[in-house]
Coordinates of C-alpha atoms in Angstrom, one line a residue:
X691 CA -36.3 2.7 -10.2
X692 CA -36.4 6.4 -11.0
X693 CA -37.8 8.7 -8.3
X694 CA -40.9 10.7 -9.1
X695 CA -41.4 14.3 -8.4
X696 CA -42.6 15.1 -4.9
X697 CA -44.4 18.3 -3.6
X698 CA -42.1 20.1 -1.5
X699 CA -44.2 23.1 -0.6
X700 CA -45.2 26.6 -1.9
X701 CA -43.4 29.7 -3.0
X702 CA -45.0 31.4 -0.1
X703 CA -43.8 29.1 2.6
X704 CA -40.3 29.2 1.1
X705 CA -40.2 33.0 1.2
X706 CA -41.6 32.9 4.7
X707 CA -39.1 30.4 6.2
X708 CA -36.2 31.5 3.8
X709 CA -35.5 27.8 3.0
X710 CA -37.3 24.4 3.2
X711 CA -36.0 21.0 4.0
X712 CA -37.8 18.0 2.6
X713 CA -37.3 14.3 2.8
X714 CA -35.4 12.6 0.0
X715 CA -34.8 9.0 -0.8
X716 CA -31.9 8.6 1.5
X717 CA -31.1 12.2 2.9
X718 CA -32.7 15.4 3.3
X719 CA -33.1 18.0 0.6
X720 CA -32.6 21.7 0.8
X721 CA -34.9 24.1 -1.2
X722 CA -33.4 27.5 -1.4
X723 CA -34.4 30.7 -3.5
X724 CA -32.3 33.4 -5.1
X725 CA -33.3 36.3 -7.2
X726 CA -36.5 34.5 -8.1
X727 CA -35.1 31.2 -8.9
X728 CA -35.6 28.0 -6.9
X729 CA -32.8 25.5 -6.4
X730 CA -32.6 22.0 -4.7
X731 CA -29.5 20.5 -3.2
X732 CA -28.4 17.8 -0.8
X733 CA -28.9 19.5 2.5
X734 CA -25.6 17.9 3.7
X735 CA -22.4 19.7 3.3
X736 CA -20.3 17.3 1.3
X737 CA -17.3 18.0 3.4
X738 CA -18.5 17.0 6.7
X739 CA -22.1 16.6 6.5
X740 CA -23.1 19.8 8.3
X741 CA -26.9 20.9 7.5
X742 CA -26.5 23.4 4.7
X743 CA -30.0 24.9 5.6
X744 CA -28.0 26.6 8.7
X745 CA -25.8 28.3 6.2
X746 CA -26.5 31.5 4.2
X747 CA -27.1 32.6 0.6
X748 CA -25.6 35.7 -0.8
X749 CA -25.3 36.6 -4.6
X750 CA -25.8 33.1 -5.6
X751 CA -23.3 31.7 -3.3
X752 CA -24.3 29.0 -0.7
X753 CA -21.9 29.0 2.4
X754 CA -21.7 26.4 5.0
X755 CA -21.2 27.9 8.5
X756 CA -19.3 24.9 9.7
X757 CA -16.0 25.1 7.8
X758 CA -17.0 27.9 5.5
X759 CA -17.1 25.9 2.3
X760 CA -18.8 27.8 -0.4
X761 CA -20.8 26.6 -3.4
X762 CA -22.6 27.7 -6.5
X763 CA -26.2 27.6 -5.5
X764 CA -27.2 26.9 -9.2
X765 CA -25.1 24.0 -9.8
X766 CA -23.7 22.8 -6.4
X767 CA -20.2 23.1 -7.6
X768 CA -17.7 24.1 -4.9
X769 CA -15.4 27.2 -5.0
X770 CA -13.2 25.3 -2.4
X771 CA -12.0 22.0 -3.9
X772 CA -11.4 20.5 -0.4
X773 CA -15.1 20.5 0.0
X774 CA -16.4 18.5 -3.0
X775 CA -19.6 19.4 -5.0
X776 CA -23.0 19.4 -3.5
X777 CA -25.2 17.0 -5.2
X778 CA -28.3 18.7 -6.9
X779 CA -31.8 17.7 -7.6
X780 CA -34.2 18.5 -10.3
X781 CA -36.8 21.0 -9.2
X782 CA -39.9 22.5 -10.7
X783 CA -42.2 25.4 -10.3
X784 CA -45.9 24.4 -10.9
X785 CA -47.9 27.5 -10.3
X786 CA -47.4 28.4 -6.7
X787 CA -46.1 25.0 -5.7
X788 CA -42.5 23.7 -5.7
X789 CA -42.0 20.1 -6.9
X790 CA -38.5 18.3 -6.5
X791 CA -37.2 15.0 -7.8
X792 CA -35.6 13.3 -4.8
X793 CA -32.6 11.7 -6.5
X794 CA -29.1 13.2 -6.9
X795 CA -26.6 13.2 -9.4
X796 CA -22.9 12.3 -9.0
X797 CA -23.5 8.7 -9.2
X798 CA -21.5 7.9 -12.3
X799 CA -18.1 6.6 -12.5
X800 CA -16.8 9.4 -14.7
X801 CA -17.6 11.9 -12.2
X802 CA -15.9 10.2 -9.3
X803 CA -12.9 9.4 -11.5
X804 CA -12.5 13.0 -12.0
X805 CA -12.8 13.7 -8.4
X806 CA -10.2 11.2 -7.6
X807 CA -7.9 12.9 -10.0
X808 CA -8.5 16.2 -8.4
X809 CA -8.2 14.7 -4.9
X810 CA -4.8 13.2 -6.0
X811 CA -3.7 16.5 -7.6
X812 CA -4.5 18.6 -4.4
X813 CA -3.8 16.1 -1.9
X814 CA -7.3 16.2 -0.4
X815 CA -7.9 13.3 1.8
X816 CA -11.7 13.4 2.3
X817 CA -12.1 14.0 -1.4
X818 CA -9.9 11.0 -2.2
X819 CA -12.0 8.9 0.2
X820 CA -15.5 9.8 -1.2
X821 CA -14.1 9.4 -4.7
X822 CA -13.1 5.8 -4.0
X823 CA -16.4 5.2 -2.4
X824 CA -18.2 6.7 -5.4
X825 CA -16.3 4.6 -8.0
X826 CA -17.0 1.5 -6.0
X827 CA -20.4 2.1 -5.6
X828 CA -20.7 2.8 -9.4
X829 CA -19.4 -0.7 -10.0
X830 CA -15.7 0.4 -11.0
X831 CA -13.4 -2.6 -10.1
X832 CA -10.8 -2.0 -7.6
X833 CA -8.0 -2.8 -9.9
X834 CA -9.0 0.0 -12.2
X835 CA -9.1 2.6 -9.2
X836 CA -5.6 1.1 -8.4
X837 CA -4.4 1.6 -11.9
X838 CA -5.7 5.4 -12.0
X839 CA -3.6 6.0 -8.9
X840 CA -0.6 4.2 -9.9
X841 CA -0.4 6.2 -13.2
X842 CA -1.0 9.3 -11.4
X843 CA 2.0 8.6 -9.0
X844 CA 4.3 7.7 -12.0
X845 CA 3.4 10.8 -13.9
X846 CA 3.4 13.3 -11.1
X847 CA 6.6 12.6 -9.0
X848 CA 10.2 12.5 -10.3
X849 CA 11.0 9.0 -8.9
X850 CA 9.4 6.1 -7.2
X851 CA 8.0 7.0 -3.6
X852 CA 6.9 5.3 -0.4
X853 CA 3.4 5.8 -1.4
X854 CA 3.8 3.8 -4.6
X855 CA 5.1 0.9 -2.5
X856 CA 2.1 1.3 -0.1
X857 CA -0.2 1.3 -3.3
X858 CA 1.4 -1.8 -4.5
X859 CA 1.2 -3.6 -1.1
X860 CA -2.6 -2.9 -0.8
X861 CA -3.0 -3.9 -4.3
X862 CA -1.3 -7.4 -3.6
X863 CA -3.5 -7.7 -0.5
X864 CA -6.9 -7.2 -2.3
X865 CA -6.6 -11.0 -3.1
X866 CA -6.6 -11.9 0.7
X867 CA -8.7 -9.1 2.1
X868 CA -12.5 -9.4 2.7
X869 CA -14.4 -7.2 0.6
X870 CA -15.3 -4.9 3.4
X871 CA -11.7 -3.9 3.8
X872 CA -11.2 -3.0 0.1
X873 CA -12.2 0.5 0.3
X874 CA -10.0 1.3 3.4
X875 CA -7.0 -0.4 1.9
X876 CA -7.3 1.7 -1.4
X877 CA -7.7 4.8 0.6
X878 CA -4.4 4.2 2.6
X879 CA -2.5 3.5 -0.7
X880 CA -4.0 6.3 -2.8
X881 CA -3.7 8.9 0.0
X882 CA -0.1 8.0 0.3
X883 CA 0.5 8.5 -3.4
X884 CA -1.1 12.0 -3.1
X885 CA 1.2 13.0 -0.3
X886 CA 4.1 11.7 -2.1
X887 CA 3.4 13.9 -5.2
X888 CA 2.4 16.9 -3.2
X889 CA 4.4 19.9 -4.2
X890 CA 6.7 17.6 -6.1
X891 CA 7.6 18.6 -10.1
X892 CA 6.1 16.0 -12.7
X893 CA 8.2 13.2 -14.1
X894 CA 10.4 14.3 -16.9
X895 CA 10.0 11.7 -19.5
X896 CA 13.2 10.6 -21.6
X897 CA 12.7 8.8 -24.9
X898 CA 14.2 5.5 -26.2
X899 CA 17.2 5.3 -28.5
X900 CA 16.4 5.0 -32.2
X901 CA 18.5 1.7 -32.4
X902 CA 17.5 -1.5 -31.3
X903 CA 20.5 -3.3 -29.7
X904 CA 20.5 -6.9 -28.5
X905 CA 19.6 -7.8 -24.8
X906 CA 23.1 -8.7 -23.9
X907 CA 24.3 -5.1 -25.0
X908 CA 21.5 -3.5 -23.3
X909 CA 22.2 -5.1 -20.1
X910 CA 26.0 -4.1 -20.3
X911 CA 24.9 -0.6 -21.0
X912 CA 22.4 -0.4 -18.2
X913 CA 25.3 -1.7 -15.9
X914 CA 27.7 0.7 -17.2
X915 CA 25.5 3.7 -17.0
X916 CA 24.3 2.8 -13.4
X917 CA 27.8 2.2 -12.1
X918 CA 28.8 5.7 -12.8
X919 CA 25.3 7.0 -11.6
X920 CA 24.3 8.5 -15.1
X921 CA 20.4 8.5 -14.8
X922 CA 19.5 9.7 -18.2
X923 CA 21.8 7.1 -20.0
X924 CA 20.4 4.4 -17.8
X925 CA 16.8 5.5 -18.4
X926 CA 17.1 5.8 -22.1
X927 CA 18.6 2.4 -22.4
X928 CA 16.0 0.9 -20.3
X929 CA 13.3 2.7 -22.5
X930 CA 15.0 1.1 -25.5
X931 CA 14.8 -2.3 -24.1
X932 CA 10.9 -1.8 -23.5
X933 CA 10.4 -0.3 -26.9
X934 CA 12.1 -3.2 -28.4
X935 CA 9.6 -5.6 -26.8
X936 CA 11.9 -7.1 -24.1
X937 CA 9.7 -9.5 -22.1
X938 CA 9.1 -8.9 -18.3
X939 CA 11.5 -11.5 -17.1
X940 CA 14.3 -10.0 -19.2
X941 CA 13.4 -6.6 -17.9
X942 CA 13.8 -8.0 -14.4
X943 CA 17.1 -9.6 -15.0
X944 CA 18.5 -6.4 -16.7
X945 CA 17.5 -4.2 -13.7
X946 CA 18.6 -6.7 -10.9
X947 CA 22.1 -7.2 -12.7
X948 CA 22.7 -3.6 -12.4
X949 CA 20.9 -3.3 -8.9
X950 CA 23.2 -6.0 -7.4
X951 CA 26.6 -4.4 -8.8
X952 CA 26.1 -2.6 -5.4
X953 CA 25.8 -4.6 -2.4
X954 CA 22.6 -4.2 -0.2
X955 CA 22.1 -0.8 -1.7
X956 CA 20.3 1.8 0.5
X957 CA 19.6 -0.7 3.4
X958 CA 17.8 -3.1 1.0
X959 CA 15.3 -0.3 0.0
X960 CA 16.6 0.0 -3.6
X961 CA 16.0 -3.6 -4.5
X962 CA 12.7 -3.6 -2.8
X963 CA 11.5 -0.7 -4.7
X964 CA 12.5 -2.4 -8.0
X965 CA 10.6 -5.4 -7.0
X966 CA 7.6 -3.4 -6.1
X967 CA 7.6 -1.7 -9.5
X968 CA 7.5 -5.2 -11.1
X969 CA 4.6 -6.2 -8.8
X970 CA 2.8 -2.9 -9.5
X971 CA 3.0 -3.7 -13.2
X972 CA 1.5 -7.1 -12.6
X973 CA -1.5 -5.3 -11.0
X974 CA -2.2 -2.6 -13.6
X975 CA -0.7 -4.3 -16.8
X976 CA 2.8 -4.3 -18.2
X977 CA 1.8 -2.0 -21.1
X978 CA 2.7 0.7 -18.5
X979 CA 6.2 -0.5 -18.0
X980 CA 7.8 2.7 -19.7
X981 CA 5.8 4.8 -17.2
X982 CA 6.5 2.8 -14.0
X983 CA 10.0 1.3 -14.4
X984 CA 11.3 4.8 -15.4
X985 CA 10.5 6.1 -11.9
X986 CA 12.7 3.7 -10.1
X987 CA 15.9 4.5 -12.2
X988 CA 16.8 7.7 -10.1
X989 CA 16.9 5.9 -6.9
X990 CA 18.6 3.0 -8.3
X991 CA 21.5 5.0 -9.7
X992 CA 21.8 7.1 -6.7
X993 CA 21.7 4.2 -4.2
X994 CA 24.6 3.8 -1.7
X995 CA 26.0 0.3 -1.7
X996 CA 27.0 -1.5 1.6
X997 CA 30.6 -1.3 0.4
X998 CA 30.3 2.3 1.5
X999 CA 29.6 1.4 5.1
X1000 CA 32.0 0.3 7.8
X1001 CA 30.1 -2.5 9.1
X1002 CA 30.4 -4.2 5.8
X1003 CA 34.1 -3.6 5.6
X1004 CA 35.3 -4.2 9.4
X1005 CA 36.1 -6.3 11.2
X1006 CA 35.5 -8.6 8.4
X1007 CA 35.4 -7.4 4.6
X1008 CA 32.0 -8.8 3.8
X1009 CA 31.9 -7.1 0.5
X1010 CA 35.1 -8.9 -0.5
X1011 CA 33.5 -12.3 0.7
X1012 CA 30.6 -11.6 -1.7
X1013 CA 32.8 -10.9 -4.6
X1014 CA 34.8 -14.0 -4.1
X1015 CA 31.8 -16.3 -3.6
X1016 CA 29.7 -15.1 -6.5
X1017 CA 31.5 -17.1 -9.1
X1018 CA 31.6 -20.3 -7.0
X1019 CA 27.8 -19.9 -6.5
X1020 CA 27.2 -19.7 -10.3
X1021 CA 29.3 -22.9 -10.5
X1022 CA 27.4 -24.5 -7.9
X1023 CA 24.1 -23.9 -9.5
X1024 CA 25.6 -25.2 -12.8
X1025 CA 26.6 -28.5 -10.8
X1026 CA 23.3 -28.9 -9.0
X1027 CA 21.0 -28.3 -12.1
X1028 CA 18.8 -31.1 -12.8
X1029 CA 19.3 -33.1 -9.6
X1030 CA 15.5 -33.0 -8.9
X1031 CA 13.6 -31.3 -6.1
X1032 CA 15.4 -30.1 -3.1
X1033 CA 13.6 -29.9 0.2
X1034 CA 16.0 -28.7 2.7
X1035 CA 14.5 -25.2 3.1
X1036 CA 13.9 -25.3 6.8
X1037 CA 17.6 -26.6 7.7
X1038 CA 19.2 -24.2 5.4
X1039 CA 17.3 -21.3 7.1
X1040 CA 18.6 -22.5 10.5
X1041 CA 22.0 -22.8 9.1
X1042 CA 21.9 -19.1 8.0
X1043 CA 21.5 -17.9 11.7
X1044 CA 25.2 -18.8 12.2
X1045 CA 27.6 -16.3 13.9
X1046 CA 30.1 -17.1 11.2
X1047 CA 29.6 -15.3 7.7
X1048 CA 32.0 -17.9 5.9
X1049 CA 29.8 -20.6 7.2
X1050 CA 26.7 -18.8 5.8
X1051 CA 28.3 -18.6 2.4
X1052 CA 29.6 -22.1 2.5
X1053 CA 26.3 -23.7 3.2
X1054 CA 24.7 -21.6 0.3
X1055 CA 27.3 -23.1 -2.2
X1056 CA 26.8 -26.4 -0.8
X1057 CA 23.1 -26.8 -1.2
X1058 CA 23.2 -25.1 -4.6
X1059 CA 25.5 -27.9 -5.8
X1060 CA 23.1 -30.4 -4.4
X1061 CA 20.2 -29.1 -6.7
X1062 CA 18.8 -26.1 -4.7
X1063 CA 17.5 -23.5 -7.1
X1064 CA 17.9 -19.8 -6.7
X1065 CA 14.2 -19.7 -5.7
X1066 CA 14.8 -22.6 -3.0
X1067 CA 17.5 -20.4 -1.6
X1068 CA 15.5 -17.3 -1.6
X1069 CA 12.7 -19.1 0.3
X1070 CA 15.2 -20.2 3.0
X1071 CA 16.6 -16.7 3.2
X1072 CA 13.2 -15.3 3.9
X1073 CA 12.5 -17.8 6.7
X1074 CA 15.8 -17.0 8.4
X1075 CA 15.3 -13.3 8.1
X1076 CA 11.6 -13.6 9.5
X1077 CA 13.2 -15.3 12.6
X1078 CA 15.4 -12.5 13.4
X1079 CA 12.0 -10.4 13.6
X1080 CA 10.2 -13.2 15.2
X1081 CA 13.0 -13.3 17.9
X1082 CA 13.7 -9.7 18.1
X1083 CA 14.9 -9.3 21.8
X1084 CA 13.2 -6.9 24.2
X1085 CA 16.7 -5.4 25.2
X1086 CA 17.0 -3.6 21.8
X1087 CA 16.0 -0.1 21.0
X1088 CA 12.6 0.4 19.4
X1089 CA 14.3 1.8 16.4
X1090 CA 16.1 -1.4 15.7
X1091 CA 12.8 -3.0 14.6
X1092 CA 13.5 -1.2 11.4
X1093 CA 17.1 -2.9 11.2
X1094 CA 15.5 -6.3 11.4
X1095 CA 12.5 -5.3 9.1
X1096 CA 14.7 -4.1 6.3
X1097 CA 16.5 -7.4 6.0
X1098 CA 13.3 -9.5 6.0
X1099 CA 11.6 -7.2 3.4
X1100 CA 14.9 -7.2 1.3
X1101 CA 14.9 -11.0 1.3
X1102 CA 11.4 -11.2 0.3
X1103 CA 12.1 -8.9 -2.7
X1104 CA 15.1 -11.0 -3.6
X1105 CA 12.8 -14.3 -3.3
X1106 CA 10.1 -12.7 -5.6
X1107 CA 12.6 -11.4 -8.1
X1108 CA 14.3 -14.7 -8.4
X1109 CA 11.1 -16.5 -8.7
X1110 CA 10.0 -14.2 -11.5
X1111 CA 13.2 -14.8 -13.3
X1112 CA 13.1 -18.5 -13.0
X1113 CA 9.8 -18.8 -14.4
X1114 CA 11.5 -18.3 -17.7
X1115 CA 14.4 -20.7 -18.0
X1116 CA 15.8 -18.9 -21.0
X1117 CA 16.4 -15.7 -18.8
X1118 CA 18.0 -17.4 -15.9
X1119 CA 19.5 -20.7 -17.0
X1120 CA 22.4 -20.2 -14.6
X1121 CA 20.9 -17.8 -12.1
X1122 CA 23.4 -15.0 -13.3
X1123 CA 24.2 -11.8 -11.7
X1124 CA 21.0 -11.8 -9.6
X1125 CA 22.1 -14.7 -7.5
X1126 CA 24.6 -12.3 -5.7
X1127 CA 21.7 -10.8 -4.0
X1128 CA 21.4 -14.1 -2.3
X1129 CA 24.9 -13.6 -0.9
X1130 CA 24.0 -10.0 0.2
X1131 CA 20.8 -11.3 2.0
X1132 CA 22.7 -14.0 3.7
X1133 CA 25.3 -11.5 5.1
X1134 CA 22.7 -9.1 6.1
X1135 CA 21.1 -11.6 8.1
X1136 CA 24.5 -12.5 9.8
X1137 CA 25.0 -8.8 10.6
X1138 CA 21.9 -8.3 12.6
X1139 CA 22.5 -11.5 14.8
X1140 CA 22.7 -9.2 17.9
X1141 CA 19.0 -8.3 17.7
X1142 CA 18.4 -11.7 18.9
X1143 CA 20.6 -11.6 22.0
X1144 CA 18.8 -12.6 24.0
X1145 CA 16.2 -13.9 21.6
X1146 CA 12.4 -13.4 22.3
X1147 CA 10.8 -16.8 22.9
X1148 CA 8.6 -18.2 20.1
X1149 CA 5.1 -19.4 21.1
X1150 CA 4.9 -23.3 20.9
X1151 CA 2.3 -25.9 21.2
X1152 CA 1.6 -26.8 24.9
X1153 CA 2.6 -23.3 26.2
X1154 CA 0.6 -22.7 29.5
X1155 CA 0.1 -19.1 28.3
X1156 CA -1.3 -20.1 25.0
X1157 CA -3.5 -22.6 26.6
X1158 CA -5.2 -19.8 28.9
X1159 CA -6.1 -17.7 25.8
X1160 CA -9.5 -17.6 24.0
X1161 CA -10.2 -20.8 21.9
X1162 CA -12.7 -19.6 19.4
X1163 CA -12.1 -17.8 16.1
X1164 CA -14.0 -14.9 17.4
X1165 CA -12.6 -14.6 20.7
X1166 CA -9.0 -14.8 19.4
X1167 CA -9.8 -12.2 16.8
X1168 CA -11.4 -9.9 19.5
X1169 CA -8.5 -10.3 21.9
X1170 CA -5.9 -9.6 19.0
X1171 CA -7.7 -6.3 18.1
X1172 CA -7.7 -5.4 21.9
X1173 CA -4.1 -6.1 22.1
X1174 CA -3.5 -3.7 19.3
X1175 CA -5.4 -1.0 21.1
X1176 CA -2.7 -0.9 23.7
X1177 CA 1.2 -0.2 23.7
X1178 CA 3.6 -3.0 24.6
X1179 CA 1.4 -6.0 23.7
X1180 CA 4.0 -7.7 21.4
X1181 CA 4.0 -11.0 23.1
X1182 CA 0.3 -11.2 23.5
X1183 CA -0.2 -10.5 19.8
X1184 CA 2.3 -13.1 18.7
X1185 CA 0.7 -15.6 21.2
X1186 CA -2.7 -15.0 19.8
X1187 CA -1.7 -15.4 16.2
X1188 CA 0.0 -18.7 17.1
X1189 CA -3.0 -19.9 19.0
X1190 CA -5.3 -19.4 16.1
X1191 CA -3.0 -21.4 13.8
X1192 CA -2.1 -24.2 16.2
X1193 CA -5.9 -24.7 16.8
X1194 CA -6.1 -25.5 13.1
X1195 CA -8.5 -22.6 12.3
X1196 CA -8.2 -21.2 8.6
X1197 CA -5.1 -19.0 8.1
X1198 CA -6.9 -16.4 6.2
X1199 CA -9.0 -15.4 8.9
X1200 CA -6.0 -14.4 11.1
X1201 CA -4.4 -12.8 8.2
X1202 CA -7.6 -10.7 7.9
X1203 CA -7.5 -9.8 11.5
X1204 CA -3.8 -8.6 11.1
X1205 CA -4.9 -6.7 7.9
X1206 CA -7.8 -4.9 9.9
X1207 CA -5.4 -4.0 12.7
X1208 CA -2.9 -2.6 10.0
X1209 CA -5.7 -0.7 8.0
X1210 CA -6.9 1.1 11.1
X1211 CA -3.9 2.7 12.0
X1212 CA -1.9 5.6 10.5
X1213 CA 0.8 3.1 9.6
X1214 CA 4.0 4.0 7.9
X1215 CA 5.2 2.2 4.9
X1216 CA 7.4 -0.3 6.7
X1217 CA 4.2 -1.7 8.3
X1218 CA 2.9 -2.1 4.9
X1219 CA 6.0 -3.8 3.7
X1220 CA 6.1 -6.0 6.7
X1221 CA 2.6 -7.4 6.2
X1222 CA 3.0 -7.8 2.4
X1223 CA 6.3 -9.7 2.9
X1224 CA 4.8 -11.7 5.7
X1225 CA 1.6 -12.7 4.0
X1226 CA 3.7 -13.7 0.9
X1227 CA 6.1 -15.8 2.7
X1228 CA 3.3 -17.5 4.7
X1229 CA 1.8 -18.5 1.3
X1230 CA 5.2 -20.3 0.7
X1231 CA 5.0 -22.3 3.9
X1232 CA 1.4 -22.6 4.8
X1233 CA 0.4 -23.5 8.3
X1234 CA 3.4 -25.4 9.3
X1235 CA 6.0 -24.3 12.0
X1236 CA 8.0 -21.9 9.7
X1237 CA 4.7 -20.5 8.4
X1238 CA 3.6 -19.7 12.0
X1239 CA 6.8 -18.0 12.9
X1240 CA 6.6 -15.8 9.9
X1241 CA 3.0 -14.6 10.9
X1242 CA 4.3 -14.3 14.5
X1243 CA 6.9 -12.0 13.1
X1244 CA 4.3 -9.8 11.2
X1245 CA 2.3 -9.7 14.4
X1246 CA 5.2 -8.8 16.7
X1247 CA 6.2 -5.8 14.4
X1248 CA 2.7 -4.6 14.0
X1249 CA 2.2 -4.6 17.7
X1250 CA 5.3 -2.8 18.4
X1251 CA 4.0 0.0 16.1
X1252 CA 0.4 0.2 17.5
X1253 CA -1.7 2.1 18.2
X1254 CA -1.5 5.1 16.4
X1255 CA -3.9 8.3 16.3
X1256 CA -5.9 6.6 13.7
X1257 CA -6.8 9.8 12.0
X1258 CA -7.1 8.4 8.6
X1259 CA -9.5 5.7 9.8
X1260 CA -11.7 8.6 10.9
X1261 CA -11.5 10.4 7.6
X1262 CA -12.4 7.1 5.9
X1263 CA -15.3 6.7 8.2
X1264 CA -16.7 10.1 7.7
X1265 CA -16.6 9.6 3.8
X1266 CA -18.4 6.2 4.1
X1267 CA -21.0 7.6 6.3
X1268 CA -21.6 10.5 3.9
X1269 CA -22.0 8.2 0.9
X1270 CA -24.6 6.2 2.8
X1271 CA -26.5 9.4 3.9
X1272 CA -26.0 8.7 7.5
X1273 CA -26.6 11.4 10.1
X1274 CA -23.3 12.9 11.0
X1275 CA -24.6 15.8 13.3
X1276 CA -27.2 15.8 15.9
X1277 CA -30.2 18.2 15.9
X1278 CA -30.5 18.3 12.3
X1279 CA -33.7 20.0 11.2
X1280 CA -36.7 17.9 10.7
X1281 CA -37.8 17.8 7.2
X1282 CA -41.0 19.2 6.2
X1283 CA -43.9 16.5 5.9

């Protein structure tokens, strides 16, 4: 319902007091006069909500005395982009009386879309937060806001960044997050994209080739150019594949074939970023493949393979082990094809926790010949890697959490990519070059075996410590969040997650609690990767013992990195309170009746 004009006072009262403050529908309205003209604005500074009637007017400029943001009195537009614009109201002079319409502009989606673009361009956290709030309030779907930020990131940075990874992980999480967490999740992802792009040159776009070679030749070319680190040639070949209409599964095979020519490149980050670019396109639409996939080429061709590191060469040449086994693995898949469903996922995962790398490779080949698919092996690989995190021993240095985390998130990326490619039998009839990633993942799991010496104890049914913990959903959630409020609560967090699941409560509720714990922190991108991979893998297993172990791994990792200063949550909270019209400052002036 549209607001009607209200009497705000008289010209004489305005001149006597210098300014008037009247009640609006949701917030007070400032009436100010300058050179014979009367203006009506929101009395709250859009930056932090300080009362603008305590500011000053000079030469048509309204200045807030809190952070010295300056505004055009006539329009409310800011001269300082970090402050945002002040919403204005319609005002009329009727004889000696002043009448104001107590409703503000800035409610339309187009305005907030523009503000989000500016917040991203200038890396303005509070502006980004308010623009997300404004778009959500205007009915813009979260997926559309995510798309705007993803395309900004693809266009305004020469290469995929950690912000794009976080944006994609929160996009994946929107399906499992309660509605009230959507805003904070989007804020984390979009703010990190802005940070990544700040001060960076925009992406330089190459063009596709004029010819349209076949898919086999394009794959050979991509592998050739990537192997010699020729970025421009690799990117132009990829763009040619996209322009020629190559489907997503074939694009995935093309890139992963080149990626796995190097072993466990960049500690697993390189393949994980490629997988995240695919997931980003799942969220925003594959029509943007040329924009998004181009951004991962630079880091892919520059990545260093594990063949360049000592630990993969001595005392055992693990790179040679992978090379020798790759042909055998392809043959094993060919032997096992069509043998029916294979159900030995848990047993394979336990076998991969061996101290003998040759044994790990042998068991992969054996189960592949028995009918296990690439995706089956990827699933087992992820569970084994999750156990390395869940059993991370207390004798290790804190930085070693990242070593365990990298292997788990790499294995998750391998699994997701293989599932994607297996969905189209024409693209992965023999689990071609991409199957090498399974070998790389298995040997990465072997290499970090020392992180489980001695192993942390996994919570199990009947533990006296678990039985002494809260038994209600609300009590467990409250205790879990309290644990994340303190350092060194790794075991407590793990036990509470296990307690919830062992009592048979809905898993989505404890996942929601973990998401809330993550989103209130100033979390790094590794924490977002860990949560994303853990939730994905729990979805494979459900509330079984392996599924519980995977969420225990997530809880232990997040607890090891909590609490932080929580500065971002404060920014998001300020923006949310401003959008509601809440009182942020005490002793605000009492509006005129």
